[in-house]
XYZ file of C-alpha atoms in Angstrom:
520
model
C -7.860 31.594 6.112
C -10.367 32.318 8.911
C -14.076 31.599 9.052
C -16.822 31.508 11.656
C -17.912 28.108 10.398
C -15.844 24.934 9.971
C -15.663 23.573 6.436
C -16.659 20.169 7.839
C -18.295 19.249 11.115
C -19.285 15.701 11.999
C -21.363 15.249 15.152
C -21.993 11.913 16.890
C -21.235 9.686 13.884
C -21.713 5.968 14.539
C -21.518 3.073 12.091
C -21.613 -0.690 12.603
C -21.096 -3.594 10.212
C -22.944 -6.432 11.903
C -21.276 -6.983 15.293
C -18.291 -4.758 14.376
C -18.625 -1.152 15.584
C -16.459 0.714 13.062
C -17.282 4.240 14.306
C -18.604 5.107 17.760
C -20.016 8.598 18.491
C -17.329 10.483 16.551
C -17.281 14.279 16.395
C -14.702 16.304 14.477
C -14.355 19.876 13.175
C -12.151 20.736 10.184
C -11.253 24.380 9.615
C -11.532 25.720 6.048
C -8.371 26.232 4.046
C -6.338 23.769 6.141
C -4.787 20.329 5.783
C -6.256 18.147 8.528
C -4.653 14.756 9.138
C -6.488 11.712 10.468
C -4.357 8.868 11.755
C -5.006 5.584 13.507
C -4.229 1.905 13.330
C -5.758 -0.213 10.597
C -9.277 -1.023 11.674
C -9.479 2.179 13.764
C -12.356 3.367 11.574
C -10.793 6.358 9.838
C -11.529 5.184 6.282
C -15.091 4.265 7.288
C -15.592 7.752 8.711
C -14.389 9.407 5.535
C -16.446 7.017 3.406
C -19.503 8.263 5.321
C -18.514 11.848 4.564
C -18.189 10.937 0.890
C -21.520 9.076 0.787
C -20.011 5.650 0.217
C -21.620 4.513 3.486
C -24.520 5.937 5.468
C -24.049 6.525 9.186
C -26.354 4.710 11.600
C -26.488 7.890 13.675
C -25.036 11.387 13.556
C -25.084 14.610 11.571
C -22.905 16.153 8.866
C -22.457 19.900 8.400
C -20.692 21.377 5.357
C -19.752 25.058 5.696
C -22.193 25.368 8.590
C -25.136 23.840 6.744
C -26.595 20.477 7.725
C -26.143 18.225 4.706
C -27.643 14.852 3.859
C -24.971 12.906 1.970
C -26.860 9.893 0.693
C -24.337 8.853 -1.967
C -21.178 9.978 -3.727
C -23.122 12.151 -6.165
C -24.525 14.092 -3.210
C -20.995 14.437 -1.836
C -19.692 15.737 -5.161
C -22.605 18.208 -5.312
C -21.572 19.374 -1.830
C -18.062 20.042 -3.130
C -16.391 16.919 -1.739
C -13.925 14.737 -3.652
C -12.216 11.562 -2.453
C -9.197 9.559 -3.506
C -9.576 6.039 -2.101
C -6.723 3.863 -0.858
C -7.780 1.098 -3.256
C -8.412 2.614 -6.639
C -11.908 3.036 -8.054
C -10.884 2.749 -11.690
C -12.324 0.817 -14.634
C -9.294 -1.146 -15.775
C -10.204 -1.513 -19.450
C -11.030 2.209 -19.795
C -8.490 4.858 -20.723
C -7.215 7.508 -18.332
C -9.421 10.098 -20.015
C -12.540 7.916 -19.816
C -11.931 7.267 -16.120
C -11.493 10.956 -15.383
C -14.853 11.945 -16.895
C -16.753 8.863 -15.664
C -19.687 10.189 -13.656
C -18.897 13.781 -14.631
C -20.074 13.793 -18.249
C -21.679 16.981 -19.588
C -24.466 15.162 -21.463
C -25.512 12.118 -23.436
C -22.947 12.788 -26.165
C -19.494 11.776 -25.003
C -17.417 13.465 -27.692
C -17.813 17.034 -26.331
C -17.151 15.775 -22.781
C -14.025 13.951 -23.889
C -12.734 16.976 -25.811
C -13.300 19.263 -22.831
C -11.771 16.763 -20.408
C -8.710 16.247 -22.613
C -8.010 19.974 -22.567
C -8.522 20.311 -18.815
C -6.576 17.133 -18.087
C -3.593 18.466 -20.025
C -3.732 21.695 -18.022
C -4.007 19.860 -14.688
C -1.231 17.442 -15.592
C 1.064 20.312 -16.519
C 0.170 22.479 -13.529
C 0.608 19.792 -10.904
C 3.279 17.612 -12.496
C 0.946 14.599 -12.734
C 1.835 13.719 -16.299
C -0.207 10.757 -17.510
C -0.996 9.713 -21.077
C -4.761 10.404 -21.403
C -5.125 7.569 -23.922
C -3.343 4.933 -21.827
C -5.495 2.004 -20.694
C -5.542 1.691 -16.883
C -4.652 -2.017 -16.780
C -1.501 -1.283 -18.791
C -0.032 1.388 -16.520
C 1.682 0.968 -13.172
C 0.116 1.555 -9.787
C 1.983 4.840 -9.386
C 0.356 6.208 -12.513
C -3.031 4.823 -11.474
C -2.730 6.837 -8.245
C -2.112 9.952 -10.336
C -5.299 9.249 -12.267
C -7.279 9.097 -9.015
C -5.873 12.455 -7.946
C -6.630 13.953 -11.362
C -10.231 12.705 -11.116
C -10.727 14.652 -7.897
C -8.986 17.761 -9.227
C -11.048 17.616 -12.422
C -14.250 17.825 -10.374
C -12.978 21.016 -8.700
C -13.777 19.836 -5.196
C -13.539 22.448 -2.419
C -13.020 19.628 0.092
C -10.588 16.886 -0.902
C -10.230 13.638 1.062
C -7.146 11.516 0.401
C -7.010 7.998 1.881
C -3.380 6.814 2.115
C -2.489 8.672 -1.107
C 1.258 8.006 -0.997
C 1.031 4.237 -0.564
C 2.170 3.673 -4.156
C 4.331 6.773 -4.635
C 8.090 7.176 -4.433
C 9.465 9.729 -1.953
C 9.948 12.233 -4.777
C 6.387 11.657 -6.036
C 5.053 12.016 -2.485
C 6.907 15.307 -2.078
C 5.354 16.487 -5.350
C 1.908 15.473 -4.116
C 2.338 17.495 -0.923
C 3.434 20.516 -2.954
C 0.160 20.109 -4.859
C -1.812 19.902 -1.627
C -0.191 23.034 -0.249
C -1.033 24.907 -3.463
C -4.631 23.736 -3.166
C -4.673 24.893 0.453
C -3.377 28.305 -0.596
C -6.305 28.518 -3.017
C -8.720 27.996 -0.112
C -9.320 24.270 -0.526
C -9.829 22.117 2.568
C -7.923 18.839 2.622
C -8.317 15.778 4.827
C -5.294 13.501 4.721
C -5.676 9.929 6.004
C -2.241 8.397 6.464
C -0.332 6.094 8.791
C 2.971 7.851 8.072
C 3.896 10.134 10.937
C 6.504 11.939 8.855
C 3.804 12.963 6.390
C 1.549 14.174 9.196
C 4.319 16.298 10.689
C 5.390 17.762 7.338
C 2.059 18.272 5.584
C -0.747 18.974 8.060
C -1.916 21.893 10.185
C -4.026 19.803 12.555
C -4.171 16.075 13.288
C -6.915 13.924 14.800
C -6.186 10.472 16.220
C -8.599 7.517 16.109
C -8.320 4.281 18.058
C -10.708 1.310 17.893
C -13.528 3.268 16.298
C -13.332 6.324 18.554
C -11.777 9.778 18.269
C -9.230 9.993 21.083
C -7.421 13.299 20.459
C -6.990 16.304 18.179
C -3.759 18.309 18.201
C -2.250 21.244 16.395
C 0.536 19.568 14.431
C 3.105 22.126 15.566
C 2.277 21.303 19.195
C 2.791 17.519 19.048
C 5.362 15.007 17.798
C 5.680 11.483 16.351
C 6.170 9.817 19.732
C 2.989 11.275 21.246
C 0.946 10.550 18.122
C 2.185 6.961 17.930
C 1.275 6.384 21.580
C -2.191 7.902 21.049
C -2.748 5.663 18.020
C -1.748 2.405 19.642
C -2.472 3.057 23.313
C 1.106 2.250 24.322
C 4.626 3.432 23.603
C 5.810 2.346 20.147
C 9.356 1.755 18.925
C 9.740 4.009 15.871
C 12.945 2.376 14.616
C 13.865 -1.177 13.641
C 15.550 -2.906 16.557
C 17.926 -5.511 15.153
C 21.406 -6.854 15.694
C 23.972 -7.008 12.870
C 23.361 -9.791 10.351
C 25.387 -12.976 10.494
C 25.135 -14.241 6.892
C 25.499 -17.965 6.315
C 25.519 -20.116 3.212
C 24.400 -18.779 -0.158
C 20.669 -19.354 -0.613
C 19.887 -17.495 -3.853
C 22.101 -16.849 -6.863
C 20.715 -15.016 -9.915
C 22.825 -14.747 -13.051
C 22.133 -12.757 -16.222
C 18.360 -12.879 -15.690
C 16.405 -11.294 -18.534
C 12.668 -10.921 -18.938
C 10.898 -9.815 -22.094
C 7.211 -9.025 -21.671
C 4.494 -10.149 -24.134
C 4.785 -6.805 -25.954
C 8.461 -7.480 -26.652
C 9.784 -4.947 -24.113
C 12.900 -6.022 -22.194
C 11.970 -5.542 -18.518
C 14.967 -7.196 -16.840
C 18.300 -6.601 -18.551
C 20.741 -9.076 -17.096
C 20.237 -9.179 -13.321
C 23.033 -10.596 -11.140
C 22.286 -10.949 -7.425
C 23.241 -13.199 -4.545
C 21.529 -13.576 -1.185
C 22.744 -15.511 1.840
C 20.985 -17.141 4.775
C 20.446 -14.778 7.677
C 20.448 -11.510 5.756
C 17.953 -9.022 4.337
C 18.694 -7.635 0.900
C 16.658 -4.489 0.285
C 15.781 -3.709 -3.336
C 15.060 -0.019 -3.888
C 13.783 1.672 -7.019
C 11.019 3.723 -8.542
C 7.984 1.592 -9.422
C 8.211 0.214 -12.952
C 11.966 -0.353 -13.092
C 11.907 -4.150 -12.941
C 11.424 -4.942 -9.252
C 7.934 -6.362 -9.855
C 9.119 -8.588 -12.702
C 11.991 -9.895 -10.580
C 9.623 -10.846 -7.760
C 7.238 -12.479 -10.225
C 9.974 -14.654 -11.764
C 11.333 -15.679 -8.386
C 7.832 -16.352 -7.047
C 6.762 -18.470 -10.020
C 4.187 -16.022 -11.405
C 5.093 -16.901 -14.967
C 1.836 -16.853 -16.976
C 1.792 -13.041 -17.243
C 5.377 -12.912 -18.465
C 6.889 -13.358 -21.891
C 10.397 -14.783 -22.369
C 12.670 -15.508 -19.407
C 16.364 -16.376 -19.787
C 19.338 -16.675 -17.442
C 19.655 -18.795 -14.340
C 18.310 -18.911 -10.776
C 19.877 -21.213 -8.207
C 18.133 -21.888 -4.900
C 20.216 -23.625 -2.246
C 22.532 -24.927 -4.957
C 19.805 -26.236 -7.278
C 18.717 -24.680 -10.554
C 15.119 -23.469 -10.653
C 13.046 -23.866 -13.787
C 12.104 -20.592 -15.475
C 9.153 -21.863 -17.505
C 6.363 -24.421 -17.365
C 4.856 -26.216 -14.381
C 8.312 -26.809 -12.905
C 8.690 -23.053 -12.548
C 5.259 -22.136 -11.186
C 4.239 -21.001 -7.723
C 3.612 -24.522 -6.452
C 7.130 -25.554 -7.452
C 8.550 -22.436 -5.796
C 6.763 -23.224 -2.548
C 8.159 -26.763 -2.711
C 11.606 -25.158 -3.031
C 10.966 -23.341 0.292
C 10.263 -19.941 -1.237
C 7.614 -17.800 0.435
C 6.121 -14.862 -1.436
C 4.314 -11.752 -0.178
C 3.218 -10.061 -3.452
C 3.370 -6.309 -3.911
C -0.370 -6.072 -4.585
C -2.138 -8.018 -1.861
C -5.591 -7.662 -3.420
C -4.684 -8.823 -6.917
C -2.049 -11.441 -6.198
C -2.088 -12.216 -2.476
C -5.742 -12.804 -1.686
C -9.039 -13.898 -3.201
C -11.191 -11.055 -1.956
C -14.515 -12.925 -1.940
C -13.109 -15.890 0.006
C -13.027 -16.240 3.787
C -9.960 -15.361 5.839
C -9.355 -19.004 6.772
C -9.361 -19.995 3.102
C -6.909 -17.219 2.218
C -4.553 -18.242 5.015
C -4.540 -21.795 3.598
C -4.029 -20.896 -0.087
C -1.003 -22.543 -1.629
C -0.493 -24.862 1.330
C -3.904 -26.556 1.533
C -2.551 -29.795 0.024
C -0.205 -30.387 2.965
C -0.762 -33.763 4.630
C -1.464 -31.999 7.948
C -4.680 -30.705 6.425
C -5.835 -33.970 4.849
C -8.292 -36.585 6.101
C -7.698 -40.110 4.847
C -5.655 -38.604 2.026
C -8.844 -37.724 0.168
C -10.418 -34.649 1.745
C -9.213 -31.411 3.245
C -9.628 -31.093 7.012
C -11.378 -27.723 7.005
C -11.679 -27.769 10.769
C -7.892 -27.968 11.123
C -7.468 -25.171 8.569
C -9.894 -22.929 10.448
C -8.247 -23.603 13.815
C -4.831 -22.798 12.407
C -6.207 -19.657 10.754
C -7.666 -18.504 14.076
C -4.289 -19.068 15.776
C -2.436 -17.094 13.093
C -4.970 -14.266 13.148
C -4.551 -14.007 16.908
C -0.757 -14.079 16.698
C -0.681 -11.419 13.964
C -3.350 -9.277 15.657
C -5.697 -9.385 12.649
C -8.755 -7.254 13.403
C -11.409 -8.468 13.681
C -9.985 -11.978 14.422
C -12.790 -13.717 12.539
C -11.770 -16.572 10.192
C -15.264 -16.452 8.638
C -14.976 -12.831 7.512
C -14.308 -12.379 3.798
C -10.968 -10.855 2.835
C -12.667 -7.850 1.196
C -14.193 -6.860 4.550
C -10.833 -6.333 6.261
C -8.930 -3.058 6.121
C -5.872 -2.961 3.876
C -3.428 -3.394 6.741
C -5.288 -6.388 8.132
C -5.386 -7.935 4.661
C -1.601 -7.562 4.609
C -1.308 -9.290 7.989
C -3.261 -12.270 6.611
C -0.809 -12.648 3.714
C 2.220 -12.218 5.990
C 0.879 -14.759 8.483
C 0.405 -17.313 5.704
C 3.923 -16.904 4.278
C 6.095 -16.168 7.321
C 4.610 -18.912 9.463
C 5.744 -21.507 6.900
C 9.364 -20.658 7.852
C 10.646 -20.436 4.238
C 14.335 -20.594 3.393
C 13.785 -17.568 1.120
C 11.091 -14.971 1.679
C 10.191 -12.574 -1.117
C 8.491 -9.504 0.354
C 6.955 -6.839 -1.877
C 5.935 -3.588 -0.134
C 5.425 -5.266 3.287
C 4.009 -2.191 5.036
C 2.123 -0.453 2.215
C -0.983 1.073 3.768
C -0.126 -0.369 7.188
C -0.362 1.579 10.467
C 2.490 2.341 12.838
C 1.713 -0.408 15.347
C 1.450 -3.037 12.617
C 4.636 -1.763 10.959
C 6.525 -2.342 14.202
C 5.091 -5.878 14.400
C 5.805 -6.728 10.737
C 9.389 -5.495 10.979
C 9.955 -7.592 14.101
C 8.623 -10.696 12.327
C 10.857 -10.136 9.293
C 13.926 -9.618 11.477
C 13.030 -12.699 13.554
C 12.793 -14.773 10.368
C 16.206 -13.453 9.296
C 17.672 -14.307 12.707
C 16.249 -17.818 12.357
C 18.375 -18.250 9.223
C 16.093 -17.262 6.353
C 17.226 -15.174 3.399
C 14.914 -12.240 2.711
C 14.550 -10.190 -0.469
C 12.731 -6.978 0.421
C 11.211 -4.689 -2.223
C 9.942 -1.362 -0.922
C 9.409 2.165 -2.211
C 9.878 3.433 1.366
C 13.539 4.435 1.549
C 13.457 4.769 5.337
C 12.207 1.168 5.480
C 14.933 0.006 3.091
C 17.625 1.807 5.095
C 16.474 0.635 8.523
C 15.532 -2.962 7.709
C 18.149 -4.041 5.140
C 21.578 -5.521 5.736
C 22.532 -4.774 2.117
C 20.804 -2.523 -0.416
C 20.629 -2.960 -4.192
C 19.086 -0.262 -6.379
C 17.277 -0.953 -9.647
C 16.872 1.423 -12.569
C 15.544 0.585 -16.030
C 15.727 -3.176 -15.464
C 19.305 -3.163 -14.201
C 21.090 -3.189 -10.844
C 22.626 0.281 -10.565
C 24.721 -0.576 -7.538
C 24.867 -2.055 -4.051
C 25.367 -0.170 -0.799
C 25.584 -0.884 2.916
C 22.898 0.981 4.899
C 25.375 2.731 7.210
C 27.460 3.900 4.236
C 24.700 5.593 2.221
C 21.655 7.847 2.630
C 18.353 8.711 0.952
C 20.022 11.290 -1.303
C 22.494 8.812 -2.784
C 19.851 6.108 -3.137
C 17.556 8.624 -4.834
C 20.277 9.401 -7.397
C 20.794 5.693 -8.066
C 17.024 5.275 -8.468
C 17.206 7.994 -11.139
C 20.045 6.198 -12.964
C 22.915 8.328 -11.625
C 25.838 6.860 -9.697
C 27.747 9.687 -8.012
C 30.511 7.344 -6.830
C 31.114 5.976 -10.322
C 31.108 9.522 -11.726
C 33.650 10.578 -9.119
C 35.890 7.636 -9.935
C 35.633 8.394 -13.648
C 36.538 12.024 -13.012
C-alpha cells in the first residue's frame, strides 16, 4: 500500500523520568499498511516511546503526526480516538473481571451494560473464530493462564478496530505455534491496510514478520533498515553497540552426583483437578535439564512444588529428594525458606507476581529471602541495611541493571532489568539446585547472552539447573538433556543433538513419533 503521508510520524520526541533520559530527540516515520519493528536493549526506551504514542505518557518535547495530521495524544482515550490500539508487555487486565468484561472495559456503548455485553459477546466470538484466539468469554482472568491472558489483550485491541496497532513484546508468553498464529493474524491485518508496530527483542521475529525495523540504543534512535536489506548480526550489533554472540557457547556437560530425584509426584489443585500426574525426574550436579511444554501443562506447578510455593496448591503426594535427603511437601518444612536452606534457588516464571515486590526498592528486592543471613545482621538484632545496599549496588553493576540505582523501585525498571534483579539475587547465592522459569522472557539480545553465560557458568561450577522455557531454541541450545511435559506428565526425554523443534513440538502436543514408530 502506498501513500504520500506516513501513518505515524514522530518528530523530536524526548522524555525524562527524573535524572533518567528515557527518550532523546527521537524521530521515526512508519509507512501505512506495513509491519514496522522496533528493537533495542531493555532500557533503550522503545516501550516509553510507544507509551507516548498511545497516550500513557506525555512527551516533554516533540510532535506526533497521524496520517499527516498533527495530533495531541493526551491520554489513551485520545489515542483510541486517533485509531491507535496497544497491547502492553505487562497486561492491563482486571483480574477479577471476565474476559468479556475486560474486552469492553472503556469501550462501552452507554450506561447500560447489557446491550454492550451482548454486542461484545457476538463480536468476540467472530474475532476468536477468525483469528484462532479462542478464549472462553465468561472465564475470569485470574483463573486462566498467561497465554490466554495475552490473547485477551490482543482481542481487546482488535475489538476496538484500531487502524494502528502497537504490540509490546506480544510473544513473551506464547508458544512457538501460538506466535506463528499471531504473526499470521498480523499479516492478515496488514493486508487489510492496518499499520502495525512490533516491539520485540527476538531477531527471528523481526526478520520473519516485519517490513522495516528501527533500532534504539540508550534512549536514541540509531538506525532504520528495510528488513530484507539487513540481518540478525547487524541488528544485534546496532542494538548493543558491539558484536554479540547469537548462540550459547558452552562445553559438554560433565554430570556429577545426583542432586534432585523426583518420584511419582502428583499435585491436585484446590478445585480438585490433577495437575501433575506422577512425575519422575532426576537431575545431576553440573547439568542443565530443560523442561519444554506448552504453558498450562504442569511446568508451573512443578516449579512451585520444588520452590516451596505451597499455599496456592492443593494436595501434593510423592517424594522429592535433594542431595539424598527427603524434602517436605507440606507445612513450614516445605516452604520457600526451607527450600532456600536446602540450597535451592528459584527464579519464578512471573517475575512481577512471584519474584519481586513492585513497590519496594531494588536493594530490598535483591535481599528478599536472604535478609536473615548473619552477614546482614548487627548485634544479632537488626538488619544492616547499609551492607544490603552495598551488596545490591555490586550485584546491579555486575548484572548490568539499568539504571544501577538501588533506591529505584522495582516497578520503575523495564521488564528485562527486573529479571536481572531476580537472577542476581538467586544466582549469586551459588545454589546447589537452581530452578529457572522463563529466564529470558521479555529480555533483550545483549541481556540474553549475559544470562545464558551466567547459567552455564553456574552449571560449570557444579550446580544442577532445571530450566523451564517456552522458547524451544533456548531449550535446545542451553540444555544438556530435554524433558517434555504434556497434560501433567513427562512425555519423553531427548538429547539436544538428537532432536529438533519439530519432534519437540509433537511431544508438546502429546504425540511421540518414536514410540509410534516402535509400536508400528
